[in-house]
mmCIF file of C-alpha atoms in Angstrom:
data_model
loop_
_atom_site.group_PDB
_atom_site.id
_atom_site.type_symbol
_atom_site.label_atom_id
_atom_site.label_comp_id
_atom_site.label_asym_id
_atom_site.label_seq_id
_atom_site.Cartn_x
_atom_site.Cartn_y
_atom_site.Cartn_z
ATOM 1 C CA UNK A 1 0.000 0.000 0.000
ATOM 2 C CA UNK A 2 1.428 3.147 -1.038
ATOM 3 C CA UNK A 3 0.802 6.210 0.979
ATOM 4 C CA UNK A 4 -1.012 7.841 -1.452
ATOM 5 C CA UNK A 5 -3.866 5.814 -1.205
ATOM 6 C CA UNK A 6 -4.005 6.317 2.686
ATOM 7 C CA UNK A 7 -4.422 9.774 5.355
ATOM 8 C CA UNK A 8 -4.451 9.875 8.198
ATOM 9 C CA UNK A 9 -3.942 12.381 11.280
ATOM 10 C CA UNK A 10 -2.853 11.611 14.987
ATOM 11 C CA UNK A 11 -3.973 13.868 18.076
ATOM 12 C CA UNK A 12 -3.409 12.899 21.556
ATOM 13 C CA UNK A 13 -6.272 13.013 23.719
ATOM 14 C CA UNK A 14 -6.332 13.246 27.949
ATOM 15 C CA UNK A 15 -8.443 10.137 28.163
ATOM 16 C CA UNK A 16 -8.422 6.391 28.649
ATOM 17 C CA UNK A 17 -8.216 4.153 25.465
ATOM 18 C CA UNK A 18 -11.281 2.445 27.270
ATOM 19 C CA UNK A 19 -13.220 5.858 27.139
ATOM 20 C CA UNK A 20 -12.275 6.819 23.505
ATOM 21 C CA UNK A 21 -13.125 3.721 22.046
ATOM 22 C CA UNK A 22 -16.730 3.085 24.372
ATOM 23 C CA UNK A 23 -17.516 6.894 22.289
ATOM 24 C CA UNK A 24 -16.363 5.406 18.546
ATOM 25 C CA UNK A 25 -18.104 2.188 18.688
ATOM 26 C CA UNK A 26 -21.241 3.917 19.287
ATOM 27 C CA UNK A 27 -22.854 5.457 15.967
ATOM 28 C CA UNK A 28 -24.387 8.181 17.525
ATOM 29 C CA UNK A 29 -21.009 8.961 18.981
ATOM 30 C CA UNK A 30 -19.751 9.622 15.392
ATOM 31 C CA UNK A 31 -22.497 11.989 14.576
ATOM 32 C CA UNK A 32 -21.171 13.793 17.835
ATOM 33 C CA UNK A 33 -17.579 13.968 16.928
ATOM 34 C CA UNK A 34 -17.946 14.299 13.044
ATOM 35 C CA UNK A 35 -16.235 16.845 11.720
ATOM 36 C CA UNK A 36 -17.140 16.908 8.014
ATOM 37 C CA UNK A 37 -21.023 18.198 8.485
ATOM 38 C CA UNK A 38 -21.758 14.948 6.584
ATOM 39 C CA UNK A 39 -23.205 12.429 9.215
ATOM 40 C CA UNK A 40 -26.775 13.072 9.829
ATOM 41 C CA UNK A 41 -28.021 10.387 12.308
ATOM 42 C CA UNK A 42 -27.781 6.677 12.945
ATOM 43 C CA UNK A 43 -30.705 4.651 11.754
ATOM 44 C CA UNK A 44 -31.426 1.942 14.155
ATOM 45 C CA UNK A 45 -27.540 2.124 15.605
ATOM 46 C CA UNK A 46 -26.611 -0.158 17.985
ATOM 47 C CA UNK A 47 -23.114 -0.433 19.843
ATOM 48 C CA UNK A 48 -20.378 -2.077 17.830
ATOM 49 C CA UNK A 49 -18.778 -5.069 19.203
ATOM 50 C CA UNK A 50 -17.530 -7.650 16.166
ATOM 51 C CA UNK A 51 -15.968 -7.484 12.966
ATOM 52 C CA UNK A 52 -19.480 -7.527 10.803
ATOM 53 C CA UNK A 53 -21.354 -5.532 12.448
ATOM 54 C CA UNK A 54 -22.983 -2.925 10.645
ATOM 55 C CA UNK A 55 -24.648 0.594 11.867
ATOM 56 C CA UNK A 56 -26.502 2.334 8.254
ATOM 57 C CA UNK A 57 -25.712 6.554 8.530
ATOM 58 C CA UNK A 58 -28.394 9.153 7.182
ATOM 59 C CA UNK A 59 -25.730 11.465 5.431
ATOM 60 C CA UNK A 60 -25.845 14.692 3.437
ATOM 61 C CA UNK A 61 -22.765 15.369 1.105
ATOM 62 C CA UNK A 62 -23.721 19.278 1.031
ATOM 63 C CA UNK A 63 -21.460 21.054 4.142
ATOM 64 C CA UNK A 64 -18.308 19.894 2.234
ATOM 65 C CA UNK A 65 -20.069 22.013 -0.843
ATOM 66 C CA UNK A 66 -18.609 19.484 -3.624
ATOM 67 C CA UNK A 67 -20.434 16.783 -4.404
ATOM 68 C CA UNK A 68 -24.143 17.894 -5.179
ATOM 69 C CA UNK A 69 -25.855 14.289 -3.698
ATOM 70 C CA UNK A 70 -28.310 15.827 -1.313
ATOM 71 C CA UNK A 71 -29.404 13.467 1.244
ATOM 72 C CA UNK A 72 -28.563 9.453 1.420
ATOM 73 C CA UNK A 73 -27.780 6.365 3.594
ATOM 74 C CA UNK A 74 -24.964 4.637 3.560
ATOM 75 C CA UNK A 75 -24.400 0.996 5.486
ATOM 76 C CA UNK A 76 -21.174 0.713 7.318
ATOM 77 C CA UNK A 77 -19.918 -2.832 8.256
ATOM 78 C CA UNK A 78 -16.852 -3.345 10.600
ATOM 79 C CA UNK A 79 -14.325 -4.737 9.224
ATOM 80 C CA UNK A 80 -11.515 -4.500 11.987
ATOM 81 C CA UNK A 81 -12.252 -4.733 15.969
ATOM 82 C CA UNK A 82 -9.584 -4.818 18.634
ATOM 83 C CA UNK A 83 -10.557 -3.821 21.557
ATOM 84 C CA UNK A 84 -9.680 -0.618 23.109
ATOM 85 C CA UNK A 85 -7.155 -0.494 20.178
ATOM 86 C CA UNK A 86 -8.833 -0.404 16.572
ATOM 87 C CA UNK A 87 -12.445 -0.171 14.491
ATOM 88 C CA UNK A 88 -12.147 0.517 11.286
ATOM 89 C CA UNK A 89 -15.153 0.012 8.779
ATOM 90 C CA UNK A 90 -16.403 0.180 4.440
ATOM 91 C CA UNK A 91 -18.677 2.181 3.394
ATOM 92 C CA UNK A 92 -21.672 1.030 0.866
ATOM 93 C CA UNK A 93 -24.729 3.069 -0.440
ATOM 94 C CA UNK A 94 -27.324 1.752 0.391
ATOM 95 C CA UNK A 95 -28.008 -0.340 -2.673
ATOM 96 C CA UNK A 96 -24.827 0.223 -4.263
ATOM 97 C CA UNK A 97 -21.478 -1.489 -4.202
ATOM 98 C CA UNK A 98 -18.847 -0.923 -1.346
ATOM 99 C CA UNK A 99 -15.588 0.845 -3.649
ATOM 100 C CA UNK A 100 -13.672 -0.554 -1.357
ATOM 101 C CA UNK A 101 -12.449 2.000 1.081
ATOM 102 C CA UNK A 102 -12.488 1.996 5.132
ATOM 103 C CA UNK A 103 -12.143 4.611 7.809
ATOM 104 C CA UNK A 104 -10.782 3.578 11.372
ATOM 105 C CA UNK A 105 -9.509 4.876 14.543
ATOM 106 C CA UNK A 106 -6.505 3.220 16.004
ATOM 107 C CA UNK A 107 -6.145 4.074 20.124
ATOM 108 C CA UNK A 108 -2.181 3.981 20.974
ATOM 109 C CA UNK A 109 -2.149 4.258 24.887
ATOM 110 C CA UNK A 110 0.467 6.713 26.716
ATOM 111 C CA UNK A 111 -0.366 5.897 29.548
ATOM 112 C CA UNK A 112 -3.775 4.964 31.701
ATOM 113 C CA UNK A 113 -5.237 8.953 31.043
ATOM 114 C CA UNK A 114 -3.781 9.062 27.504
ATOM 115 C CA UNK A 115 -4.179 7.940 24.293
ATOM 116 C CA UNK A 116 -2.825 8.990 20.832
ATOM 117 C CA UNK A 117 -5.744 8.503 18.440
ATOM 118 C CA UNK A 118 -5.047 8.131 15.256
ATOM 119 C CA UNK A 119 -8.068 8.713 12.559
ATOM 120 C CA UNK A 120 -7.393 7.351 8.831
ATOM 121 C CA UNK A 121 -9.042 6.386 5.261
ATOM 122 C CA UNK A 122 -7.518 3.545 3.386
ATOM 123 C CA UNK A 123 -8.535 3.075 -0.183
ATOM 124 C CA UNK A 124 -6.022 0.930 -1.212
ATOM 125 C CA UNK A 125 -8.616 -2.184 -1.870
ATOM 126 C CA UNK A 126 -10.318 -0.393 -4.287
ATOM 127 C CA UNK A 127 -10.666 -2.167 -7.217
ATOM 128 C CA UNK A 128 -8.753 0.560 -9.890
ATOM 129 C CA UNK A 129 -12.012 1.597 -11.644
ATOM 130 C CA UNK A 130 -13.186 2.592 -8.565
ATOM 131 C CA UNK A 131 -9.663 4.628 -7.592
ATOM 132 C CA UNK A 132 -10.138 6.577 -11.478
ATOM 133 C CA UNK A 133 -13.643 7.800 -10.375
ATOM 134 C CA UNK A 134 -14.005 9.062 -7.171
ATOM 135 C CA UNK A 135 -11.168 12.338 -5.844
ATOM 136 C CA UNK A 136 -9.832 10.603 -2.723
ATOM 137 C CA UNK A 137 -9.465 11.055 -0.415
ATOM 138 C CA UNK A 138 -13.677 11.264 0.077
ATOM 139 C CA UNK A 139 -13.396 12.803 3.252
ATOM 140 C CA UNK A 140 -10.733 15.577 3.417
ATOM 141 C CA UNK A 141 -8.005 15.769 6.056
ATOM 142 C CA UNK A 142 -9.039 18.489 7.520
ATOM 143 C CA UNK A 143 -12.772 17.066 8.284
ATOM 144 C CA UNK A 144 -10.357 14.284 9.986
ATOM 145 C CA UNK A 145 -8.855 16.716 11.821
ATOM 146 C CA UNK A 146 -11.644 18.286 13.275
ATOM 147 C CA UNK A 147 -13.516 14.895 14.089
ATOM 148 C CA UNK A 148 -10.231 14.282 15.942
ATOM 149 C CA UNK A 149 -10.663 17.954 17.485
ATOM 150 C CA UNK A 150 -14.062 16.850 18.144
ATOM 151 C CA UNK A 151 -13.605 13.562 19.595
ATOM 152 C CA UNK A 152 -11.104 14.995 22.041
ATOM 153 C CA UNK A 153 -14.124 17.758 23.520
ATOM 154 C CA UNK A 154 -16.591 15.366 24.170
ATOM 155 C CA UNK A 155 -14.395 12.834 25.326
ATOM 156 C CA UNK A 156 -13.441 14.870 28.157
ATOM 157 C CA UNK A 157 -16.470 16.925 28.455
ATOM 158 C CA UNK A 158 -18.723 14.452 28.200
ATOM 159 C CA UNK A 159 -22.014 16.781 27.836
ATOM 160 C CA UNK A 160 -19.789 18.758 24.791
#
């Protein structure tokens, strides 16, 4: 995999692994900590807690102001799960093939009040029609930046 079909962006956050990752593998908590404008609301969401699981998004493309789509779902199914230490999941329209890319978080404890969280979209396994398409990455680095920003507020201030 070369790096230019991966981002990603690190921040460290004052918080246990344990607390970071109870917040990511629950859908609403990525509408809370979203920093792209794009996640709506979880449909039916429960808590994530095995590789194929799968949590389906309301999204609207508009606050990124690029890709005129209006409102859709997507279906998200898990497709890493460690623990206190990774989720990453694809991303399919609802209806329409997954191209093959994934988002994650990987948690890297400091220490037992610290964690360096690492954010990241991988679209390495997509199939090369797919990579000719689509402008990757779909999500820019600076939404991943500011989910990271985000994550760290409500992580710490719970009711933020």
């Amino acid at each position: 995999m070369s790096d230019s079909e991966r981002v990603s962006v690190v921040r460290r956050v004052p918080a246990a692994a344990s607390e970071i990752f109870a917040l990511i593998t629950d859908p609403h908590g990525h509408v809370r900590i979203d920093g792209s404008g794009m996640l709506v609301a979880p449909v039916d969401a429960k808590r994530l807690e095995q590789v194929g699981d799968t949590f389906e998004m309301d999204m609207d493309r508009e606050p990124l102001g690029d890709v005129p789509l209006g409102r859709y779902k997507v279906i998200n199914t898990v497709t890493r799960f460690s623990r206190d230490a990774q989720l990453e999941w694809g991303v399919a329209g609802v209806g329409m093939p997954n191209v093959g890319h994934v988002y994650g978080y990987l948690l890297d404890p400091v220490d037992a009040t610290t964690t360096d969280v690492t954010s990241y979209c991988d679209w390495s396994g997509s199939p090369e029609r797919w990579k000719a398409r689509i402008t990757w990455p779909v999500v820019p680095v600076a939404s991943l930046e500011k989910s990271l920003e985000n994550l760290a507020r409500v992580v710490v201030t719970p009711a933020g």
